[in-house]
Amino acid sequence: MADGPAASTATADVSPHADFEQVGAVADAVLYEGYLLYPYRRSSAKNRVRWQFGVLFPRDWVEADGPVTPTVSGSADSWYQRTECLARIRRPDATVRVRLRYLQMQRKQVQETGPDGYRDVPSLRTGDGTVHLTFDEAVPREAEVTLRLDERAHHGTTVPVGAPGGTDVEPLPGDAGRVVRVREELRGSVTVTAERLAPDLVRLQVRTAHTGLAPAPRTARDEALRGAFIATHTLIGGDGVEFVSLIDPPAALHDQVRACRNEFTFPVLGGVSSLGGDPPTARVLLSAPIILPDHPQVAPESPGDLHDAAEIDEILTLRTMLLTDEEKREARATDPRAAAILDRVDTMPPEVFARLHGAVRSLTPSRPAAPPGEHPATPSGERPAWWQEGGDDGPAPATDTVLVDGVPLGGGSRVRLSPRGRGADAQDMFLAGRTAEVAAVFHDVDGSVHLAVTLDDDPASELHTWYGRFHYFRPDELEPLEPAREPAPSDTPAAEA
C-alpha cells in the first residue's frame, strides 16, 4: 500500500501482481540486507554503522560537498535512483506496475521514570528482568504506481510517495519507565515514463527521488538517516508486457540495451522465464541497489533471513547457537527482528538444520568407464575431478595451462575479457572488453577450470596480486591476445583462490 500523504494518488488499492510474489523472498533479502548483523547485538562494532545500500537523502544534504557520481551500485548515498529497461508489448492495452519498497527509520528511545518525569537512558532493566535498549529500528513501507502504455505514457506519470511521521509510547511494567518510538515524515516521488522504440518495444524509465526538506549541511549521517528512504528498490511488472535482460540481451537489441542508463540501482529479471527459451525474458524485474544476476533466488534450504545474504546460513546458525545467555538477552533487547532470529535458531528441528549443510545443484555428465589401469576419460587438456582417480595429482596454479582457441593460457598470458551473458556473474559483465594478465589456473573440485586475472588498468593490481585477490573467469570467457610466456618466479600468486 502507499504510505503517508500520497495514499490518495498512489495505487494502494491494487492487489499485488502474482509475479511480484515470485521475487518476494529475494526482495525482502535486499530490504533487510545488513539491517542487523551477527551477533545481532547493539554493542557489536559492526552494528554501529548501518544502512549502506539504497539510501536516499535530501539532495541539498547529499550535494553539500559537490555532486555525486552516478554508478549502477547503490552503495553510495544519493538523492535519487534511476532505472531504465526494455519491455516488449504483447497487448494493445498493456500496463506497467511499479512497486517502490523501502525502510523508514524509527528511533526507539528508552526512558526511565524519575522524580521530575522521564529521562533518556541507553538501557533499562525492569522488575521482571527484561532488558530494554535504545536503538534505531526501521518500518517497511511500500507504494505502487500503474502506467498504461498508450500515447500518454511518453509524458510520464509522477506520483508523490512517502510515509507520515509519528510517535508511539509504550509504558513499561511497574512504572519503571517507557519506550518512545519516533518517526520523521518522508517525502518523495516516483516518475514512470515509456519511450516507444518500435511498435512492440518501449524503453521504460522509473525515477525515484527524495523531495523532503534537507537537514543542515553538516548534520551527521546517523541523524540524517531519520529522514531518509533506506534500502530503496523497485519491483516492475505489469499486464501484457515482458522484460528483456540487460545482462544477456538478444543480439538485435544490443544498441537499445547499451543506451539504457541505470543510476544507483540495476534491474535484473525476476521469477522464471516467461518463454522458457532464448533469449531470456520475464514478467517481472527487480531493480536493486545491490548488483544481482538474472533470476536471483534464495536457496530453498534457508529457513529464514539472517540479514546477511552474503553469508552461509549454516555458519551463522551455528555461531548464533553458541551465543551466551547474556549475549542472547542483549540481542533480544536490541531489536524484535534479532529476537525472531534467535527464536528460530533455538527451536530449529534437526532435519531443518541438516538441510543447511549444502546441496548439489549440478553434476558433471557421466563419462565412459576407463579400462583397467587407466585414468577416467576426460576431454583433452582437462584434469579429472577431485573424486576421480588422478584428480589430486599435483595441481600447480602458477604453471598449469589451459587451451583456449588453440593457445595455451597460463601465468603471464595476456587476454581480453569476454564474459558470456548466460550464467555469467553480473559484476563480471561490467568488465567486458577490458584486457588483463593471467596470474594462475585453478582446477575446481567439480572438475571445472577458472583463470585468475588482474586488470591491466587497475592501479591496485600489484597490491591485489600480493594479497592473492583476483577476478576469476572460465576459459570460454577469455580471448588470447598473445601466446603464453614462461612464468617468472615473481608471477607466482601469494595466495590461492
Short mmCIF file of C-alpha atoms in Angstrom, two decimals:
data_model
loop_
_atom_site.label_atom_id
_atom_site.label_comp_id
_atom_site.label_asym_id
_atom_site.label_seq_id
_atom_site.Cartn_x
_atom_site.Cartn_y
_atom_site.Cartn_z
CA MET A 1 0.00 0.00 0.00
CA ALA A 2 1.04 3.61 -0.33
CA ASP A 3 2.12 5.47 2.77
CA GLY A 4 1.65 8.97 4.06
CA PRO A 5 0.02 11.84 2.21
CA ALA A 6 0.46 10.09 -1.13
CA ALA A 7 -2.10 7.41 -0.36
CA SER A 8 -4.81 9.06 -2.42
CA THR A 9 -2.70 9.18 -5.60
CA ALA A 10 -0.65 6.00 -5.47
CA THR A 11 -2.48 2.85 -6.48
CA ALA A 12 -2.63 1.44 -2.97
CA ASP A 13 -5.88 -0.44 -3.60
CA VAL A 14 -4.46 -2.53 -6.46
CA SER A 15 -3.98 -6.14 -5.41
CA PRO A 16 -0.36 -7.26 -5.73
CA HIS A 17 0.54 -8.85 -9.05
CA ALA A 18 1.18 -12.56 -8.67
CA ASP A 19 4.52 -12.16 -10.43
CA PHE A 20 5.79 -9.95 -7.59
CA GLU A 21 5.37 -12.84 -5.19
CA GLN A 22 7.91 -14.88 -7.22
CA VAL A 23 10.67 -12.49 -6.16
CA GLY A 24 9.29 -11.71 -2.70
CA ALA A 25 11.97 -13.58 -0.75
CA VAL A 26 14.81 -12.01 -2.73
CA ALA A 27 13.26 -8.54 -2.45
CA ASP A 28 12.98 -8.97 1.32
CA ALA A 29 16.63 -10.03 1.46
CA VAL A 30 17.51 -6.77 -0.33
CA LEU A 31 15.27 -4.77 2.02
CA TYR A 32 16.97 -6.13 5.14
CA GLU A 33 20.49 -6.77 3.83
CA GLY A 34 22.84 -5.62 6.60
CA TYR A 35 19.90 -4.49 8.78
CA LEU A 36 21.44 -6.15 11.84
CA LEU A 37 24.48 -8.43 11.60
CA TYR A 38 25.67 -11.33 13.73
CA PRO A 39 25.97 -11.36 16.73
CA TYR A 40 22.83 -9.18 16.45
CA ARG A 41 23.76 -7.04 19.47
CA ARG A 42 23.74 -3.26 19.77
CA SER A 43 27.20 -3.36 21.35
CA SER A 44 28.73 -5.11 18.33
CA ALA A 45 31.02 -2.76 16.36
CA LYS A 46 29.59 -3.91 13.02
CA ASN A 47 26.10 -2.77 14.10
CA ARG A 48 27.20 0.80 14.83
CA VAL A 49 27.39 1.69 11.12
CA ARG A 50 24.17 0.70 9.42
CA TRP A 51 22.14 1.00 6.23
CA GLN A 52 24.69 1.19 3.44
CA PHE A 53 22.60 0.33 0.36
CA GLY A 54 19.91 2.26 -1.50
CA VAL A 55 19.80 5.21 0.91
CA LEU A 56 18.13 8.33 -0.50
CA PHE A 57 18.73 11.59 1.38
CA PRO A 58 17.53 15.11 0.52
CA ARG A 59 19.53 16.49 -2.42
CA ASP A 60 20.95 19.53 -0.60
CA TRP A 61 22.44 17.34 2.13
CA VAL A 62 23.93 14.83 -0.34
CA GLU A 63 25.48 17.54 -2.54
CA ALA A 64 26.78 19.72 0.28
CA ASP A 65 30.33 18.76 -0.79
CA GLY A 66 29.59 18.59 -4.55
CA PRO A 67 27.55 16.47 -6.98
CA VAL A 68 27.57 12.71 -6.55
CA THR A 69 28.98 10.44 -9.27
CA PRO A 70 26.30 8.11 -10.67
CA THR A 71 27.08 4.39 -10.76
CA VAL A 72 24.91 1.29 -11.03
CA SER A 73 25.71 0.39 -7.42
CA GLY A 74 23.58 1.85 -4.66
CA SER A 75 26.32 1.71 -2.03
CA ALA A 76 26.89 5.47 -2.42
CA ASP A 77 24.45 7.89 -0.79
CA SER A 78 22.28 9.71 -3.32
CA TRP A 79 19.07 11.67 -3.56
CA TYR A 80 17.56 9.64 -6.44
CA GLN A 81 17.56 6.31 -8.25
CA ARG A 82 17.07 5.83 -11.98
CA THR A 83 16.08 2.54 -13.60
CA GLU A 84 15.86 2.06 -17.38
CA CYS A 85 14.89 -1.22 -19.02
CA LEU A 86 13.32 -2.61 -22.20
CA ALA A 87 9.82 -4.09 -22.30
CA ARG A 88 8.10 -5.92 -25.14
CA ILE A 89 4.41 -5.08 -25.54
CA ARG A 90 2.21 -8.12 -26.03
CA ARG A 91 -1.24 -6.46 -25.94
CA PRO A 92 -2.66 -3.08 -27.03
CA ASP A 93 -3.94 -2.41 -23.50
CA ALA A 94 -0.64 -3.28 -21.80
CA THR A 95 0.09 -1.67 -18.43
CA VAL A 96 3.15 -1.44 -16.20
CA ARG A 97 3.02 -1.60 -12.42
CA VAL A 98 5.88 -0.30 -10.28
CA ARG A 99 6.13 -1.14 -6.59
CA LEU A 100 8.51 1.00 -4.53
CA ARG A 101 9.83 -0.61 -1.32
CA TYR A 102 11.98 0.95 1.38
CA LEU A 103 12.54 1.25 5.13
CA GLN A 104 11.63 4.23 7.30
CA MET A 105 13.88 4.71 10.31
CA GLN A 106 12.24 4.60 13.72
CA ARG A 107 14.14 5.86 16.78
CA LYS A 108 13.49 3.66 19.81
CA GLN A 109 14.34 5.69 22.90
CA VAL A 110 14.19 4.10 26.36
CA GLN A 111 13.21 6.50 29.16
CA GLU A 112 13.45 5.93 32.91
CA THR A 113 10.91 7.26 35.38
CA GLY A 114 12.46 9.87 37.67
CA PRO A 115 11.32 12.34 40.34
CA ASP A 116 10.86 15.07 37.72
CA GLY A 117 9.41 12.94 34.93
CA TYR A 118 11.12 10.81 32.30
CA ARG A 119 14.76 10.96 31.27
CA ASP A 120 16.51 9.31 28.31
CA VAL A 121 18.72 6.33 29.16
CA PRO A 122 20.67 3.90 26.94
CA SER A 123 19.19 0.85 28.68
CA LEU A 124 16.78 -0.11 31.41
CA ARG A 125 16.07 -3.38 33.22
CA THR A 126 12.53 -3.77 34.55
CA GLY A 127 11.48 -5.70 37.66
CA ASP A 128 10.84 -8.90 35.72
CA GLY A 129 14.45 -8.93 34.50
CA THR A 130 13.67 -7.81 30.93
CA VAL A 131 16.27 -5.51 29.37
CA HIS A 132 15.19 -2.64 27.10
CA LEU A 133 17.77 -0.90 24.88
CA THR A 134 17.73 2.39 22.99
CA PHE A 135 18.23 1.57 19.30
CA ASP A 136 17.30 2.59 15.76
CA GLU A 137 14.65 0.32 14.28
CA ALA A 138 13.00 0.54 10.85
CA VAL A 139 9.50 0.15 9.43
CA PRO A 140 8.93 -1.42 5.97
CA ARG A 141 6.98 0.77 3.52
CA GLU A 142 5.54 0.29 0.03
CA ALA A 143 3.84 2.33 -2.67
CA GLU A 144 2.62 1.42 -6.17
CA VAL A 145 2.26 3.28 -9.47
CA THR A 146 0.44 1.97 -12.55
CA LEU A 147 1.03 3.30 -16.08
CA ARG A 148 -0.90 2.34 -19.20
CA LEU A 149 1.45 2.04 -22.19
CA ASP A 150 -0.53 4.24 -24.56
CA GLU A 151 0.44 7.51 -26.23
CA ARG A 152 0.25 9.41 -22.94
CA ALA A 153 2.96 7.21 -21.42
CA HIS A 154 5.62 9.25 -23.21
CA HIS A 155 4.82 12.22 -20.95
CA GLY A 156 5.04 10.01 -17.87
CA THR A 157 3.21 9.76 -14.58
CA THR A 158 4.55 11.26 -11.36
CA VAL A 159 3.18 10.14 -8.02
CA PRO A 160 4.16 11.55 -4.62
CA VAL A 161 5.18 8.83 -2.17
CA GLY A 162 6.29 8.81 1.42
CA ALA A 163 5.45 7.91 4.96
CA PRO A 164 3.98 10.00 7.80
CA GLY A 165 5.89 10.90 10.91
CA GLY A 166 4.61 9.84 14.30
CA THR A 167 5.29 8.97 17.90
CA ASP A 168 4.30 5.79 19.76
CA VAL A 169 4.65 5.43 23.53
CA GLU A 170 4.89 2.03 25.26
CA PRO A 171 4.69 2.06 29.08
CA LEU A 172 6.98 -0.41 30.84
CA PRO A 173 5.81 -2.66 33.71
CA GLY A 174 5.91 -1.38 37.27
CA ASP A 175 6.08 2.26 36.17
CA ALA A 176 9.80 1.75 35.60
CA GLY A 177 9.74 3.92 32.52
CA ARG A 178 8.62 3.84 28.90
CA VAL A 179 9.78 3.23 25.34
CA VAL A 180 9.18 6.09 22.89
CA ARG A 181 9.35 5.37 19.14
CA VAL A 182 9.65 8.41 16.85
CA ARG A 183 9.44 8.56 13.04
CA GLU A 184 10.10 11.60 10.86
CA GLU A 185 7.94 12.27 7.81
CA LEU A 186 9.35 11.09 4.47
CA ARG A 187 8.53 12.78 1.17
CA GLY A 188 9.48 11.60 -2.28
CA SER A 189 8.22 10.98 -5.78
CA VAL A 190 8.18 8.22 -8.36
CA THR A 191 8.07 9.12 -12.07
CA VAL A 192 7.36 6.43 -14.68
CA THR A 193 7.76 7.14 -18.39
CA ALA A 194 7.81 4.95 -21.51
CA GLU A 195 9.64 5.78 -24.75
CA ARG A 196 8.35 3.76 -27.71
CA LEU A 197 11.28 2.36 -29.73
CA ALA A 198 9.19 0.11 -32.00
CA PRO A 199 5.51 -0.87 -32.24
CA ASP A 200 6.12 -3.70 -29.75
CA LEU A 201 9.07 -2.28 -27.76
CA VAL A 202 9.42 0.50 -25.17
CA ARG A 203 12.22 1.82 -23.02
CA LEU A 204 10.79 2.18 -19.53
CA GLN A 205 12.23 4.67 -17.06
CA VAL A 206 11.47 4.67 -13.32
CA ARG A 207 12.91 7.54 -11.31
CA THR A 208 12.59 7.72 -7.53
CA ALA A 209 13.65 10.94 -5.78
CA HIS A 210 13.74 12.30 -2.25
CA THR A 211 11.80 15.59 -2.22
CA GLY A 212 11.75 16.35 1.51
CA LEU A 213 13.47 19.17 3.36
CA ALA A 214 17.17 18.74 3.97
CA PRO A 215 18.81 18.87 7.39
CA ALA A 216 21.72 21.25 7.95
CA PRO A 217 24.64 20.53 5.55
CA ARG A 218 26.96 19.29 8.32
CA THR A 219 24.38 17.06 10.00
CA ALA A 220 25.90 13.69 10.87
CA ARG A 221 24.79 10.78 8.70
CA ASP A 222 23.30 8.86 11.63
CA GLU A 223 20.99 11.78 12.32
CA ALA A 224 20.22 12.44 8.64
CA LEU A 225 19.11 8.81 8.28
CA ARG A 226 15.99 9.68 10.28
CA GLY A 227 14.64 11.46 7.21
CA ALA A 228 15.95 9.07 4.53
CA PHE A 229 14.49 6.35 2.32
CA ILE A 230 16.54 3.27 3.26
CA ALA A 231 17.25 0.11 1.21
CA THR A 232 15.21 1.61 -1.63
CA HIS A 233 14.38 -0.73 -4.52
CA THR A 234 11.59 -1.34 -7.01
CA LEU A 235 9.66 -4.25 -8.45
CA ILE A 236 8.42 -3.70 -12.01
CA GLY A 237 5.73 -5.87 -13.55
CA GLY A 238 2.51 -5.44 -15.44
CA ASP A 239 -0.04 -6.95 -17.76
CA GLY A 240 0.69 -7.66 -21.40
CA VAL A 241 4.43 -6.92 -21.12
CA GLU A 242 7.65 -8.95 -20.96
CA PHE A 243 11.01 -7.56 -19.90
CA VAL A 244 14.31 -8.07 -21.71
CA SER A 245 17.51 -8.99 -19.88
CA LEU A 246 20.06 -6.17 -19.71
CA ILE A 247 22.74 -8.70 -18.76
CA ASP A 248 22.08 -11.14 -21.62
CA PRO A 249 20.08 -9.23 -24.26
CA PRO A 250 19.20 -10.58 -27.71
CA ALA A 251 21.68 -9.52 -30.39
CA ALA A 252 19.08 -7.38 -32.17
CA LEU A 253 18.66 -5.20 -29.06
CA HIS A 254 22.29 -4.65 -28.03
CA ASP A 255 22.26 -0.99 -29.04
CA GLN A 256 18.97 -0.28 -27.25
CA VAL A 257 20.22 -2.01 -24.10
CA ARG A 258 23.50 -0.08 -24.23
CA ALA A 259 21.51 3.16 -24.30
CA CYS A 260 19.74 2.33 -21.02
CA ARG A 261 21.02 4.42 -18.11
CA ASN A 262 20.81 2.95 -14.63
CA GLU A 263 22.00 5.05 -11.72
CA PHE A 264 22.37 3.81 -8.11
CA THR A 265 20.35 0.70 -8.99
CA PHE A 266 20.33 -2.06 -11.61
CA PRO A 267 17.39 -4.15 -12.91
CA VAL A 268 17.52 -7.93 -13.35
CA LEU A 269 14.93 -10.45 -14.48
CA GLY A 270 12.94 -11.99 -11.65
CA GLY A 271 10.92 -15.14 -11.25
CA VAL A 272 11.12 -17.67 -14.08
CA SER A 273 11.47 -17.05 -17.80
CA SER A 274 8.01 -16.46 -19.29
CA LEU A 275 9.03 -18.03 -22.60
CA GLY A 276 11.36 -20.65 -21.19
CA GLY A 277 13.71 -20.16 -24.10
CA ASP A 278 16.29 -17.95 -25.76
CA PRO A 279 16.67 -15.02 -25.30
CA PRO A 280 15.54 -14.88 -21.68
CA THR A 281 12.62 -12.65 -20.74
CA ALA A 282 10.46 -12.33 -17.64
CA ARG A 283 7.21 -10.77 -16.49
CA VAL A 284 8.85 -9.02 -13.55
CA LEU A 285 12.05 -7.07 -12.84
CA LEU A 286 13.82 -6.42 -9.54
CA SER A 287 15.79 -3.18 -9.63
CA ALA A 288 18.04 -3.26 -6.57
CA PRO A 289 20.93 -1.19 -5.16
CA ILE A 290 22.85 -4.47 -4.86
CA ILE A 291 24.05 -5.96 -8.17
CA LEU A 292 22.37 -9.33 -8.73
CA PRO A 293 22.21 -11.86 -11.57
CA ASP A 294 19.09 -12.51 -13.60
CA HIS A 295 16.53 -14.69 -11.80
CA PRO A 296 18.11 -14.44 -8.31
CA GLN A 297 16.77 -16.90 -5.77
CA VAL A 298 17.09 -17.65 -2.09
CA ALA A 299 18.31 -21.20 -1.53
CA PRO A 300 15.32 -23.43 -0.68
CA GLU A 301 17.27 -24.87 2.26
CA SER A 302 17.33 -21.48 4.00
CA PRO A 303 14.79 -21.46 6.87
CA GLY A 304 14.69 -17.66 7.16
CA ASP A 305 16.51 -14.38 6.74
CA LEU A 306 19.69 -13.79 8.75
CA HIS A 307 20.06 -10.21 7.42
CA ASP A 308 23.27 -11.05 5.56
CA ALA A 309 22.59 -12.74 2.21
CA ALA A 310 26.34 -12.96 1.52
CA GLU A 311 26.88 -15.35 4.42
CA ILE A 312 26.23 -19.09 4.70
CA ASP A 313 23.17 -19.98 6.78
CA GLU A 314 24.84 -22.98 8.40
CA ILE A 315 27.80 -20.94 9.70
CA LEU A 316 25.63 -18.13 11.05
CA THR A 317 23.20 -20.58 12.62
CA LEU A 318 26.00 -22.45 14.40
CA ARG A 319 27.53 -19.20 15.67
CA THR A 320 24.15 -17.96 16.87
CA MET A 321 23.61 -21.21 18.75
CA LEU A 322 26.89 -20.60 20.59
CA LEU A 323 25.98 -17.17 21.93
CA THR A 324 25.94 -17.00 25.71
CA ASP A 325 22.68 -16.41 27.58
CA GLU A 326 23.75 -12.83 28.34
CA GLU A 327 24.58 -12.19 24.67
CA LYS A 328 21.20 -13.56 23.65
CA ARG A 329 19.44 -11.33 26.17
CA GLU A 330 21.18 -8.28 24.69
CA ALA A 331 20.34 -9.35 21.13
CA ARG A 332 16.67 -9.85 22.02
CA ALA A 333 16.58 -6.42 23.64
CA THR A 334 18.27 -4.80 20.63
CA ASP A 335 15.58 -5.39 18.01
CA PRO A 336 12.46 -7.57 17.51
CA ARG A 337 13.95 -8.99 14.31
CA ALA A 338 17.03 -10.13 16.21
CA ALA A 339 14.74 -11.80 18.76
CA ALA A 340 12.92 -13.59 15.92
CA ILE A 341 16.22 -14.95 14.56
CA LEU A 342 17.18 -16.30 17.99
CA ASP A 343 13.76 -17.92 18.42
CA ARG A 344 14.06 -19.60 15.03
CA VAL A 345 17.57 -20.89 15.71
CA ASP A 346 16.75 -22.09 19.24
CA THR A 347 13.73 -24.08 18.03
CA MET A 348 15.15 -25.33 14.70
CA PRO A 349 14.36 -29.04 14.19
CA PRO A 350 17.37 -31.29 13.47
CA GLU A 351 16.12 -32.14 9.97
CA VAL A 352 15.94 -28.44 9.05
CA PHE A 353 19.44 -27.81 10.37
CA ALA A 354 20.74 -30.83 8.42
CA ARG A 355 19.50 -29.27 5.17
CA LEU A 356 21.75 -26.25 5.76
CA HIS A 357 24.85 -28.37 5.19
CA GLY A 358 24.54 -27.86 1.43
CA ALA A 359 23.10 -29.22 -1.78
CA VAL A 360 24.47 -30.22 -5.17
CA ARG A 361 22.83 -28.05 -7.83
CA SER A 362 24.50 -29.64 -10.85
CA LEU A 363 26.51 -32.72 -11.70
CA THR A 364 29.23 -33.33 -14.27
CA PRO A 365 27.88 -35.53 -17.13
CA SER A 366 28.90 -39.15 -16.77
CA ARG A 367 31.84 -40.36 -18.86
CA PRO A 368 32.76 -43.76 -20.22
CA ALA A 369 34.46 -46.01 -17.72
CA ALA A 370 38.24 -46.21 -18.12
CA PRO A 371 39.93 -49.52 -18.96
CA PRO A 372 41.73 -51.18 -16.02
CA GLY A 373 44.89 -49.30 -15.10
CA GLU A 374 43.97 -46.09 -16.92
CA HIS A 375 42.62 -42.76 -15.67
CA PRO A 376 38.96 -41.96 -16.32
CA ALA A 377 38.41 -40.41 -19.75
CA THR A 378 38.37 -36.59 -19.75
CA PRO A 379 38.29 -34.06 -22.58
CA SER A 380 41.68 -33.01 -23.93
CA GLY A 381 43.53 -30.73 -21.51
CA GLU A 382 41.01 -31.25 -18.66
CA ARG A 383 42.12 -32.53 -15.27
CA PRO A 384 39.98 -35.27 -13.61
CA ALA A 385 37.69 -34.01 -10.85
CA TRP A 386 39.00 -34.39 -7.30
CA TRP A 387 36.90 -37.51 -6.64
CA GLN A 388 38.22 -39.26 -9.76
CA GLU A 389 41.44 -41.25 -9.91
CA GLY A 390 44.35 -38.90 -10.61
CA GLY A 391 42.33 -35.82 -9.71
CA ASP A 392 44.68 -34.79 -6.91
CA ASP A 393 47.96 -35.38 -8.72
CA GLY A 394 49.76 -32.15 -8.02
CA PRO A 395 47.74 -29.13 -9.34
CA ALA A 396 50.14 -26.21 -9.90
CA PRO A 397 48.12 -22.98 -10.39
CA ALA A 398 51.15 -20.84 -11.26
CA THR A 399 52.45 -23.16 -14.01
CA ASP A 400 49.36 -25.02 -15.27
CA THR A 401 47.92 -24.01 -18.63
CA VAL A 402 44.62 -24.48 -20.42
CA LEU A 403 43.99 -24.35 -24.17
CA VAL A 404 41.81 -21.50 -25.43
CA ASP A 405 41.39 -21.16 -29.21
CA GLY A 406 44.49 -23.28 -29.63
CA VAL A 407 46.61 -21.04 -27.40
CA PRO A 408 47.85 -22.35 -24.03
CA LEU A 409 46.92 -19.79 -21.38
CA GLY A 410 48.76 -19.70 -18.08
CA GLY A 411 50.58 -17.37 -15.74
CA GLY A 412 51.68 -14.27 -17.66
CA SER A 413 49.31 -14.69 -20.62
CA ARG A 414 47.57 -11.57 -21.90
CA VAL A 415 43.82 -11.83 -22.53
CA ARG A 416 40.73 -9.82 -23.31
CA LEU A 417 37.74 -10.39 -21.02
CA SER A 418 34.58 -11.57 -22.76
CA PRO A 419 32.15 -12.80 -20.07
CA ARG A 420 29.33 -14.85 -21.52
CA GLY A 421 25.91 -13.34 -20.88
CA ARG A 422 24.20 -16.56 -19.89
CA GLY A 423 25.25 -17.64 -16.43
CA ALA A 424 27.99 -15.03 -16.03
CA ASP A 425 28.46 -13.17 -12.78
CA ALA A 426 26.52 -9.91 -13.03
CA GLN A 427 29.51 -7.84 -11.89
CA ASP A 428 31.81 -9.51 -14.44
CA MET A 429 29.60 -8.16 -17.23
CA PHE A 430 30.88 -4.65 -16.49
CA LEU A 431 34.45 -5.80 -17.28
CA ALA A 432 33.62 -6.91 -20.84
CA GLY A 433 36.28 -5.76 -23.33
CA ARG A 434 38.93 -4.97 -20.68
CA THR A 435 42.40 -6.50 -21.04
CA ALA A 436 44.11 -8.44 -18.28
CA GLU A 437 47.00 -10.72 -17.39
CA VAL A 438 46.52 -14.30 -16.22
CA ALA A 439 48.00 -14.96 -12.78
CA ALA A 440 47.10 -18.61 -12.29
CA VAL A 441 44.95 -21.52 -13.46
CA PHE A 442 42.75 -23.16 -10.81
CA HIS A 443 41.07 -26.56 -11.11
CA ASP A 444 37.87 -26.60 -9.07
CA VAL A 445 36.63 -29.60 -7.08
CA ASP A 446 33.82 -30.17 -9.60
CA GLY A 447 36.29 -30.58 -12.46
CA SER A 448 35.81 -27.11 -13.94
CA VAL A 449 38.61 -24.60 -14.59
CA HIS A 450 38.86 -20.90 -13.72
CA LEU A 451 41.66 -18.48 -14.55
CA ALA A 452 42.67 -15.79 -12.06
CA VAL A 453 43.41 -12.47 -13.79
CA THR A 454 44.46 -8.93 -12.90
CA LEU A 455 43.18 -5.96 -14.89
CA ASP A 456 45.74 -4.03 -16.93
CA ASP A 457 44.44 -0.59 -15.95
CA ASP A 458 43.82 -1.33 -12.26
CA PRO A 459 46.17 0.92 -10.22
CA ALA A 460 45.91 -1.54 -7.33
CA SER A 461 46.74 -4.64 -9.40
CA GLU A 462 50.13 -5.19 -7.72
CA LEU A 463 48.55 -4.95 -4.30
CA HIS A 464 45.79 -7.40 -5.31
CA THR A 465 48.42 -9.82 -6.61
CA TRP A 466 50.37 -9.56 -3.35
CA TYR A 467 47.18 -10.36 -1.39
CA GLY A 468 46.13 -13.06 -3.84
CA ARG A 469 42.91 -11.27 -4.80
CA PHE A 470 41.89 -11.74 -8.43
CA HIS A 471 38.99 -11.75 -10.85
CA TYR A 472 38.08 -15.27 -11.98
CA PHE A 473 36.83 -16.29 -15.43
CA ARG A 474 36.10 -19.53 -17.27
CA PRO A 475 38.34 -20.33 -20.26
CA ASP A 476 35.49 -19.63 -22.71
CA GLU A 477 35.21 -16.10 -21.28
CA LEU A 478 38.76 -15.13 -22.33
CA GLU A 479 40.23 -14.19 -25.72
CA PRO A 480 44.02 -14.76 -26.04
CA LEU A 481 45.97 -11.65 -27.07
CA GLU A 482 49.34 -13.37 -27.44
CA PRO A 483 50.92 -16.79 -26.80
CA ALA A 484 51.66 -17.53 -23.17
CA ARG A 485 55.17 -16.98 -21.90
CA GLU A 486 57.05 -18.95 -19.30
CA PRO A 487 56.08 -17.51 -15.89
CA ALA A 488 58.80 -15.87 -13.83
CA PRO A 489 59.07 -16.67 -10.11
CA SER A 490 57.62 -13.23 -9.31
CA ASP A 491 54.44 -14.17 -11.16
CA THR A 492 53.51 -16.76 -8.55
CA PRO A 493 50.39 -15.58 -6.69
CA ALA A 494 50.73 -15.06 -2.97
CA ALA A 495 47.54 -16.96 -2.17
CA GLU A 496 45.28 -19.47 -3.82
CA ALA A 497 41.61 -18.94 -4.59
#
